[in-house]
Amino acid sequence: MKTIFFTGKGGVGKSTLAATLAWQLSQAGNNVLAVSFDPAHNLGDIFGKRLSHRKKRITDTLYLQEADLDKAAGTYIEENIGILTQIYSYTRAFNLDVYFKVLRHSPGVEEYAAVTTMEQIFREERTFDYIVFDTPPTGLALRILALPNITITWVDRLRRIRRQILEKRYTIHNISGKYIEKGVRLPFEEKEDPVMQRLEILFKRYMNLYKMLKGAENTIAVVFNPDYLSLRESQRIVTGLSDLQLPLRVAFDNKFTPEQQEVACEVEQQLFPGTDHVDVVRVPMHGYAREGAYQMSFDLTKHFVP
Amino acid sequence: MSHGGKNRVIRRALEVIRSFFSTMSMAHRQQVVELTTLEMRELENMFVLLLMGSFTGLPAPPSFISVELMPYLEHELKVVNRRAENSSDALAEMAGFFDVT
């Protein structure tokens, strides 16, 4: 299974190129799933279909899905509010449990929902040959891609402290047999400790995701236009990706016309000065973005098929 | 002194010596346990402080890690609460911990 992420500034043609690539790959006989994480959700518009959180069959080999981050965030919060309300059930007596709902608006929940959805897709949709992701605009996309790494660092540190706590408890238990504190039996083995178990699950899950993102099967493509505004933002993406050590392999100079030859050369030069591992592809202007724009004659697949 | 009497004295002496050593070892063990418990408390305290750092203005991990672990942290939260209550009087906390009254 290969995965491809399309990143870039809003309006440069990410969704169109993602749709085109998905279409062309599926026409070549591959099983393809295209997922849009962009809240603007242009993917459905391009194919002229109404899409939802569940994948929709377009042809025998092509499925489309729009990740509903609001909904995913909602589900996640509801689940956790459920647990919290169960534990702090006495708050119900004062009608205070509704206040847990404010968690829905905490920062980072949207990114978390996106990463969780992405991880779920990676885990469950293994039958597809290609999964094409259309990402949200730069800032959010970079935060989403950075999240697995940040999470791994945190979870790993917390795991180490937790292990030390458990070791101490084990020592106390061994010496005095006393591990009951005020009637509560504290777990001292890793397998018994729910906190450690939860940390382990989180660690494994994010490690897998991180490996997938960094692995040889994953390609990140940046889309830009031959103009200076898109150059600045694309530079931020290129730097951001290299900071995260994620593999940027293809760059699409989209909406290229012969009149822009000079600017295009300069933009490409500034964006990738002397790098040879990025494949820079000029995609000619192919008419206005509209429904059916995925049926473009320009072949994108050759940059993704080994 | 009869032979049996001698034996009794020796046995008694041995018992005293044994109980002396066993009390000493118990005392040592208790000391170790107490120190380890103190260390463990501090670790538990730190664990929760790191996890819930945003409450106290410390840099915090992504909030969902805290939210996911929160349900299991009742004991640790109690420890932190106690530490917070007694933080202005560390000596009293220590004395209380070692049962010095």
Coordinates of N, CA and C in Angstrom, one line a residue, chain A residues 56-234:
Chain A
K56 N -17.0 6.3 -0.2 CA -18.0 6.1 -1.2 C -17.4 5.5 -2.5
R57 N -18.1 4.5 -3.1 CA -17.6 3.9 -4.3 C -17.9 4.8 -5.5
I58 N -16.9 5.1 -6.3 CA -17.2 5.9 -7.5 C -17.1 5.0 -8.7
T59 N -16.0 4.2 -8.8 CA -15.9 3.1 -9.8 C -15.4 1.9 -9.1
D60 N -15.2 0.8 -9.8 CA -14.8 -0.4 -9.1 C -13.5 -0.3 -8.4
T61 N -12.7 0.6 -8.9 CA -11.3 0.7 -8.3 C -11.1 2.1 -7.6
L62 N -12.1 2.9 -7.6 CA -11.9 4.2 -7.0 C -13.0 4.5 -5.9
Y63 N -12.5 4.8 -4.7 CA -13.4 5.2 -3.6 C -13.0 6.6 -3.1
L64 N -14.0 7.4 -2.7 CA -13.7 8.7 -2.1 C -14.2 8.8 -0.7
Q65 N -13.6 9.7 0.0 CA -14.0 9.9 1.4 C -13.7 11.3 1.9
E66 N -14.5 11.9 2.6 CA -14.2 13.2 3.2 C -14.2 13.1 4.7
A67 N -13.0 13.3 5.3 CA -12.9 13.1 6.7 C -13.5 14.3 7.4
D68 N -14.5 14.0 8.2 CA -15.2 15.1 8.9 C -14.6 15.3 10.2
L69 N -13.7 16.3 10.3 CA -12.9 16.5 11.5 C -13.8 16.9 12.7
D70 N -14.8 17.7 12.4 CA -15.7 18.1 13.4 C -16.4 16.9 14.1
K71 N -16.8 16.0 13.2 CA -17.5 14.9 13.7 C -16.5 14.0 14.5
A72 N -15.3 13.8 13.9 CA -14.3 12.9 14.6 C -14.0 13.5 15.9
A73 N -13.8 14.8 16.0 CA -13.5 15.5 17.3 C -14.7 15.3 18.2
G74 N -15.9 15.4 17.7 CA -17.1 15.2 18.5 C -17.1 13.8 19.1
T75 N -16.9 12.8 18.3 CA -16.9 11.4 18.8 C -15.9 11.2 19.9
Y76 N -14.7 11.7 19.6 CA -13.6 11.5 20.6 C -14.0 12.1 21.9
I77 N -14.5 13.4 21.8 CA -14.8 14.1 23.1 C -16.0 13.4 23.8
E78 N -17.0 13.0 23.0 CA -18.1 12.3 23.6 C -17.7 11.1 24.4
E79 N -16.8 10.3 23.8 CA -16.3 9.1 24.4 C -15.6 9.4 25.8
N80 N -14.7 10.4 25.7 CA -14.0 10.8 26.9 C -14.9 11.4 28.0
I81 N -15.8 12.2 27.5 CA -16.8 12.8 28.4 C -17.5 11.7 29.1
G82 N -17.9 10.7 28.3 CA -18.6 9.5 28.9 C -17.8 8.9 30.1
I83 N -16.5 8.7 29.9 CA -15.7 8.2 30.9 C -15.6 9.1 32.1
L84 N -15.3 10.4 31.8 CA -15.2 11.4 32.9 C -16.5 11.5 33.7
T85 N -17.6 11.5 33.0 CA -18.9 11.6 33.7 C -19.2 10.4 34.5
Q86 N -18.7 9.2 34.1 CA -18.9 8.0 34.9 C -18.2 8.1 36.2
I87 N -16.9 8.6 36.0 CA -16.0 8.6 37.2 C -16.5 9.7 38.2
Y88 N -16.7 10.9 37.6 CA -17.2 12.0 38.5 C -18.7 12.0 38.4
S89 N -19.3 10.9 38.7 CA -20.8 10.8 38.5 C -21.6 11.7 39.4
Y90 N -20.9 12.0 40.6 CA -21.7 12.8 41.6 C -21.9 14.2 41.0
T91 N -21.1 14.6 40.0 CA -21.3 16.0 39.4 C -22.7 16.1 38.8
R92 N -23.3 14.9 38.5 CA -24.6 14.9 37.8 C -25.7 15.5 38.8
A93 N -25.4 15.2 40.1 CA -26.4 15.7 41.1 C -26.6 17.2 41.1
F94 N -25.5 17.9 40.7 CA -25.6 19.3 40.6 C -25.7 19.8 39.2
N95 N -25.9 18.9 38.3 CA -26.0 19.2 36.9 C -24.7 19.8 36.3
L96 N -23.6 19.4 36.9 CA -22.3 20.0 36.5 C -21.6 19.2 35.4
D97 N -22.2 18.1 35.1 CA -21.5 17.2 34.1 C -21.5 17.9 32.7
V98 N -22.4 18.8 32.5 CA -22.5 19.5 31.1 C -21.2 20.3 30.9
Y99 N -20.5 20.7 32.0 CA -19.4 21.5 31.8 C -18.2 20.8 31.2
F100 N -18.2 19.5 31.3 CA -17.1 18.7 30.6 C -17.2 18.9 29.1
K101 N -18.4 19.3 28.6 CA -18.5 19.5 27.1 C -17.7 20.6 26.6
V102 N -17.2 21.5 27.5 CA -16.4 22.6 27.0 C -15.0 22.1 26.5
L103 N -14.7 20.8 26.8 CA -13.5 20.2 26.3 C -13.4 20.2 24.8
R104 N -14.6 20.1 24.2 CA -14.7 20.1 22.8 C -13.9 21.2 22.1
H105 N -13.9 22.3 22.8 CA -13.2 23.5 22.2 C -11.8 23.7 22.6
S106 N -11.2 22.7 23.2 CA -9.8 22.8 23.6 C -8.9 22.8 22.4
P107 N -7.8 23.5 22.5 CA -6.9 23.5 21.3 C -6.3 22.2 21.0
G108 N -6.1 21.9 19.8 CA -5.4 20.6 19.4 C -6.4 19.5 19.1
V109 N -7.7 19.7 19.5 CA -8.6 18.6 19.3 C -8.8 18.3 17.8
E110 N -8.8 19.3 17.0 CA -9.0 19.1 15.5 C -7.9 18.3 14.9
E111 N -6.7 18.7 15.3 CA -5.5 18.0 14.8 C -5.5 16.5 15.3
Y112 N -5.9 16.4 16.6 CA -6.0 15.0 17.1 C -7.0 14.2 16.4
A113 N -8.1 14.8 16.1 CA -9.2 14.1 15.3 C -8.6 13.7 13.9
A114 N -7.9 14.6 13.3 CA -7.3 14.3 12.0 C -6.4 13.1 12.0
V115 N -5.5 13.2 13.0 CA -4.4 12.1 13.1 C -5.1 10.8 13.4
T116 N -6.1 10.8 14.3 CA -6.8 9.6 14.7 C -7.4 9.0 13.4
T117 N -8.1 9.8 12.7 CA -8.8 9.4 11.4 C -7.7 8.8 10.5
M118 N -6.6 9.5 10.3 CA -5.5 9.1 9.4 C -5.0 7.7 9.9
E119 N -4.8 7.6 11.2 CA -4.3 6.3 11.7 C -5.2 5.2 11.5
Q120 N -6.5 5.5 11.6 CA -7.6 4.5 11.4 C -7.6 4.0 10.0
I121 N -7.5 5.0 9.1 CA -7.4 4.7 7.6 C -6.2 3.8 7.3
F122 N -5.1 4.2 7.8 CA -3.9 3.4 7.6 C -4.1 1.9 8.1
R123 N -4.7 1.8 9.2 CA -4.9 0.5 9.8 C -5.9 -0.4 9.1
E124 N -7.0 0.3 8.7 CA -8.2 -0.5 8.2 C -8.2 -0.7 6.7
E125 N -7.7 0.3 6.0 CA -7.8 0.2 4.5 C -6.6 -0.4 3.8
R126 N -6.2 -1.5 4.3 CA -4.9 -2.1 3.7 C -5.1 -2.7 2.4
T127 N -6.4 -2.9 1.9 CA -6.6 -3.5 0.6 C -6.4 -2.6 -0.5
F128 N -6.3 -1.3 -0.3 CA -6.0 -0.4 -1.4 C -4.6 -0.4 -1.8
D129 N -4.3 -0.2 -3.1 CA -3.0 -0.1 -3.6 C -2.4 1.3 -3.3
Y130 N -3.3 2.3 -3.4 CA -2.9 3.7 -3.2 C -3.9 4.4 -2.3
I131 N -3.4 5.2 -1.4 CA -4.3 6.1 -0.7 C -3.8 7.5 -0.9
V132 N -4.7 8.4 -1.5 CA -4.3 9.7 -1.8 C -4.9 10.7 -0.8
F133 N -4.1 11.5 -0.1 CA -4.7 12.4 0.9 C -4.6 13.8 0.4
D134 N -5.7 14.5 0.5 CA -5.7 15.9 0.2 C -5.7 16.6 1.5
T135 N -4.7 17.4 1.8 CA -4.5 17.9 3.2 C -5.1 19.3 3.3
P136 N -5.4 19.8 4.5 CA -5.9 21.1 4.7 C -4.8 22.1 4.5
P137 N -5.1 23.4 4.4 CA -4.0 24.4 4.2 C -2.8 24.3 5.1
T138 N -1.7 24.9 4.7 CA -0.4 24.7 5.3 C -0.3 24.5 6.8
G139 N -0.7 25.5 7.5 CA -0.6 25.5 9.0 C -1.1 24.3 9.6
L140 N -2.4 24.0 9.4 CA -3.0 22.8 10.0 C -2.3 21.5 9.5
A141 N -2.0 21.5 8.2 CA -1.4 20.2 7.6 C -0.1 19.9 8.3
L142 N 0.7 21.0 8.5 CA 2.0 20.8 9.2 C 1.8 20.3 10.6
R143 N 0.8 21.0 11.3 CA 0.6 20.6 12.7 C 0.2 19.1 12.8
I144 N -0.7 18.7 11.8 CA -1.2 17.3 11.8 C 0.0 16.4 11.6
L145 N 0.9 16.7 10.6 CA 2.0 15.8 10.3 C 3.0 15.8 11.5
A146 N 3.0 16.9 12.3 CA 4.0 16.9 13.4 C 3.5 16.2 14.6
L147 N 2.2 16.1 14.7 CA 1.6 15.5 15.9 C 2.1 14.1 16.3
P148 N 2.2 13.2 15.4 CA 2.7 11.9 15.8 C 4.1 11.9 16.5
N149 N 5.0 12.7 16.0 CA 6.3 12.8 16.5 C 6.3 13.5 17.9
I150 N 5.5 14.6 18.1 CA 5.4 15.2 19.4 C 4.8 14.3 20.4
T151 N 3.8 13.6 20.0 CA 3.1 12.6 20.9 C 4.1 11.5 21.3
I152 N 4.8 11.0 20.4 CA 5.8 9.9 20.7 C 6.8 10.4 21.8
T153 N 7.3 11.6 21.6 CA 8.3 12.1 22.6 C 7.6 12.2 24.0
W154 N 6.4 12.8 24.0 CA 5.8 12.9 25.3 C 5.4 11.6 26.0
V155 N 4.8 10.7 25.2 CA 4.4 9.5 25.7 C 5.6 8.7 26.2
D156 N 6.7 8.8 25.5 CA 7.9 8.0 25.9 C 8.5 8.5 27.2
R157 N 8.5 9.9 27.4 CA 9.0 10.4 28.7 C 8.1 10.0 29.8
L158 N 6.8 10.1 29.6 CA 5.8 9.8 30.6 C 5.9 8.3 31.0
R159 N 6.2 7.5 29.9 CA 6.3 6.0 30.1 C 7.5 5.7 31.1
R160 N 8.6 6.5 30.8 CA 9.8 6.3 31.6 C 9.5 6.6 33.1
I161 N 8.9 7.7 33.4 CA 8.6 8.1 34.7 C 7.6 7.1 35.4
R162 N 6.6 6.7 34.6 CA 5.7 5.7 35.1 C 6.4 4.4 35.5
R163 N 7.3 4.0 34.6 CA 8.1 2.7 34.9 C 8.8 2.9 36.2
Q164 N 9.4 4.0 36.5 CA 10.1 4.2 37.7 C 9.2 4.2 38.9
I165 N 8.0 4.8 38.8 CA 7.0 4.7 39.8 C 6.7 3.2 40.1
L166 N 6.4 2.5 39.1 CA 6.1 1.1 39.3 C 7.2 0.3 39.9
E167 N 8.4 0.6 39.5 CA 9.6 -0.1 40.1 C 9.6 0.2 41.6
K168 N 9.4 1.4 42.0 CA 9.4 1.8 43.4 C 8.3 1.0 44.1
R169 N 7.1 1.0 43.6 CA 6.0 0.2 44.2 C 6.4 -1.2 44.4
Y170 N 7.1 -1.8 43.3 CA 7.5 -3.2 43.4 C 8.4 -3.4 44.5
T171 N 9.4 -2.5 44.7 CA 10.4 -2.6 45.7 C 9.7 -2.6 47.1
I172 N 8.7 -1.7 47.3 CA 8.0 -1.6 48.5 C 7.3 -2.9 48.8
H173 N 6.6 -3.4 47.8 CA 5.9 -4.6 47.9 C 6.8 -5.8 48.3
N174 N 7.9 -5.8 47.7 CA 8.9 -6.9 47.9 C 9.4 -6.9 49.3
I175 N 9.7 -5.7 49.8 CA 10.3 -5.6 51.1 C 9.3 -5.8 52.2
S176 N 8.2 -5.1 52.1 CA 7.3 -5.1 53.2 C 5.9 -5.8 52.9
G177 N 5.7 -6.2 51.7 CA 4.4 -6.7 51.3 C 3.3 -5.7 51.5
K178 N 3.7 -4.5 51.7 CA 2.7 -3.4 51.9 C 2.5 -2.6 50.6
Y179 N 1.5 -2.9 49.8 CA 1.2 -2.1 48.7 C -0.2 -1.6 48.7
I180 N -0.8 -1.8 49.9 CA -2.2 -1.3 50.0 C -2.1 0.0 50.8
E181 N -2.7 1.0 50.1 CA -2.6 2.3 50.8 C -4.0 2.8 51.0
K182 N -4.4 3.0 52.3 CA -5.7 3.4 52.6 C -6.8 2.6 51.9
G183 N -6.6 1.3 52.0 CA -7.6 0.4 51.4 C -7.5 0.2 49.9
V184 N -6.6 1.0 49.2 CA -6.6 0.9 47.8 C -5.3 0.1 47.4
R185 N -5.5 -0.9 46.6 CA -4.3 -1.7 46.2 C -3.7 -1.1 45.0
L186 N -2.5 -0.6 45.1 CA -1.9 0.1 43.9 C -1.2 -0.9 43.1
P187 N -1.5 -0.9 41.7 CA -0.8 -1.8 40.9 C 0.7 -1.6 40.8
F188 N 1.5 -2.6 40.8 CA 2.9 -2.4 40.7 C 3.6 -3.1 39.5
E189 N 2.7 -3.8 38.8 CA 3.3 -4.5 37.6 C 2.7 -3.8 36.3
E190 N 3.6 -3.7 35.3 CA 3.2 -2.9 34.1 C 1.9 -3.4 33.5
K191 N 1.7 -4.8 33.5 CA 0.5 -5.3 32.9 C -0.7 -5.0 33.7
E192 N -0.6 -4.7 35.0 CA -1.7 -4.4 35.8 C -2.1 -2.9 35.8
D193 N -1.1 -2.1 35.5 CA -1.3 -0.7 35.6 C -2.1 -0.1 34.4
P194 N -3.3 0.4 34.6 CA -4.0 0.9 33.4 C -3.4 2.1 32.8
V195 N -2.7 2.9 33.6 CA -2.0 4.1 33.0 C -0.9 3.7 32.1
M196 N -0.1 2.7 32.5 CA 1.0 2.2 31.7 C 0.4 1.5 30.4
Q197 N -0.6 0.8 30.6 CA -1.3 0.1 29.4 C -1.7 1.1 28.4
R198 N -2.3 2.2 28.9 CA -2.8 3.2 28.0 C -1.6 3.9 27.3
L199 N -0.6 4.2 28.0 CA 0.6 4.8 27.4 C 1.2 3.9 26.4
E200 N 1.2 2.6 26.7 CA 1.8 1.6 25.7 C 1.0 1.6 24.4
I201 N -0.3 1.6 24.5 CA -1.2 1.6 23.3 C -0.9 2.9 22.5
L202 N -0.9 4.0 23.2 CA -0.7 5.3 22.5 C 0.7 5.3 21.8
F203 N 1.7 4.8 22.5 CA 3.0 4.7 22.0 C 3.1 3.9 20.7
K204 N 2.5 2.7 20.8 CA 2.5 1.8 19.6 C 1.8 2.4 18.4
R205 N 0.6 2.9 18.7 CA -0.2 3.5 17.7 C 0.5 4.6 16.9
Y206 N 1.1 5.5 17.7 CA 1.8 6.7 17.1 C 3.1 6.3 16.4
M207 N 3.8 5.3 17.0 CA 5.0 4.8 16.4 C 4.7 4.3 15.0
N208 N 3.6 3.5 14.9 CA 3.3 2.9 13.6 C 3.0 4.0 12.6
L209 N 2.2 5.0 13.0 CA 1.9 6.1 12.2 C 3.1 6.8 11.7
Y210 N 4.0 7.1 12.6 CA 5.2 7.8 12.3 C 6.1 7.1 11.3
K211 N 6.2 5.7 11.5 CA 6.9 4.9 10.6 C 6.3 5.0 9.2
M212 N 5.0 4.9 9.2 CA 4.3 5.0 7.9 C 4.6 6.3 7.2
L213 N 4.6 7.4 7.9 CA 4.8 8.7 7.3 C 6.2 8.9 6.8
K214 N 7.1 8.3 7.6 CA 8.6 8.4 7.2 C 9.0 7.4 6.2
G215 N 8.2 6.3 6.0 CA 8.7 5.2 5.3 C 8.8 5.4 3.8
A216 N 9.3 4.4 3.1 CA 9.5 4.5 1.7 C 8.2 4.4 0.9
E217 N 7.2 3.9 1.5 CA 5.9 3.8 0.8 C 5.1 5.1 0.8
N218 N 5.6 6.0 1.6 CA 4.9 7.3 1.6 C 5.5 8.4 0.8
T219 N 4.7 9.2 0.1 CA 5.3 10.3 -0.7 C 4.5 11.5 -0.3
I220 N 5.3 12.6 -0.1 CA 4.6 13.9 0.1 C 4.9 14.7 -1.1
A221 N 3.8 15.3 -1.6 CA 3.9 16.2 -2.8 C 3.5 17.6 -2.4
V222 N 4.3 18.5 -2.8 CA 3.9 19.9 -2.6 C 3.4 20.5 -3.9
V223 N 2.3 21.2 -3.8 CA 1.8 21.9 -5.0 C 2.0 23.4 -4.9
F224 N 2.5 24.0 -5.9 CA 2.6 25.5 -5.9 C 2.3 26.0 -7.3
N225 N 2.2 27.3 -7.4 CA 1.9 28.0 -8.7 C 3.2 28.8 -9.0
P226 N 3.4 29.1 -10.3 CA 4.5 30.0 -10.6 C 4.2 31.4 -10.2
D227 N 4.1 31.7 -9.0 CA 4.1 33.1 -8.5 C 4.7 33.3 -7.2
Y228 N 5.0 34.5 -6.8 CA 5.8 34.7 -5.6 C 5.1 34.5 -4.3
L229 N 3.8 34.7 -4.2 CA 3.0 34.4 -3.0 C 3.1 33.0 -2.7
S230 N 2.8 32.2 -3.7 CA 2.8 30.7 -3.4 C 4.2 30.2 -3.1
L231 N 5.3 31.0 -3.6 CA 6.6 30.6 -3.3 C 6.9 30.7 -1.8
R232 N 6.5 31.8 -1.2 CA 6.7 32.0 0.3 C 6.1 30.9 1.1
E233 N 4.9 30.6 0.8 CA 4.2 29.6 1.6 C 4.8 28.2 1.3
S234 N 5.1 27.9 0.1 CA 5.7 26.6 -0.2 C 7.1 26.5 0.5

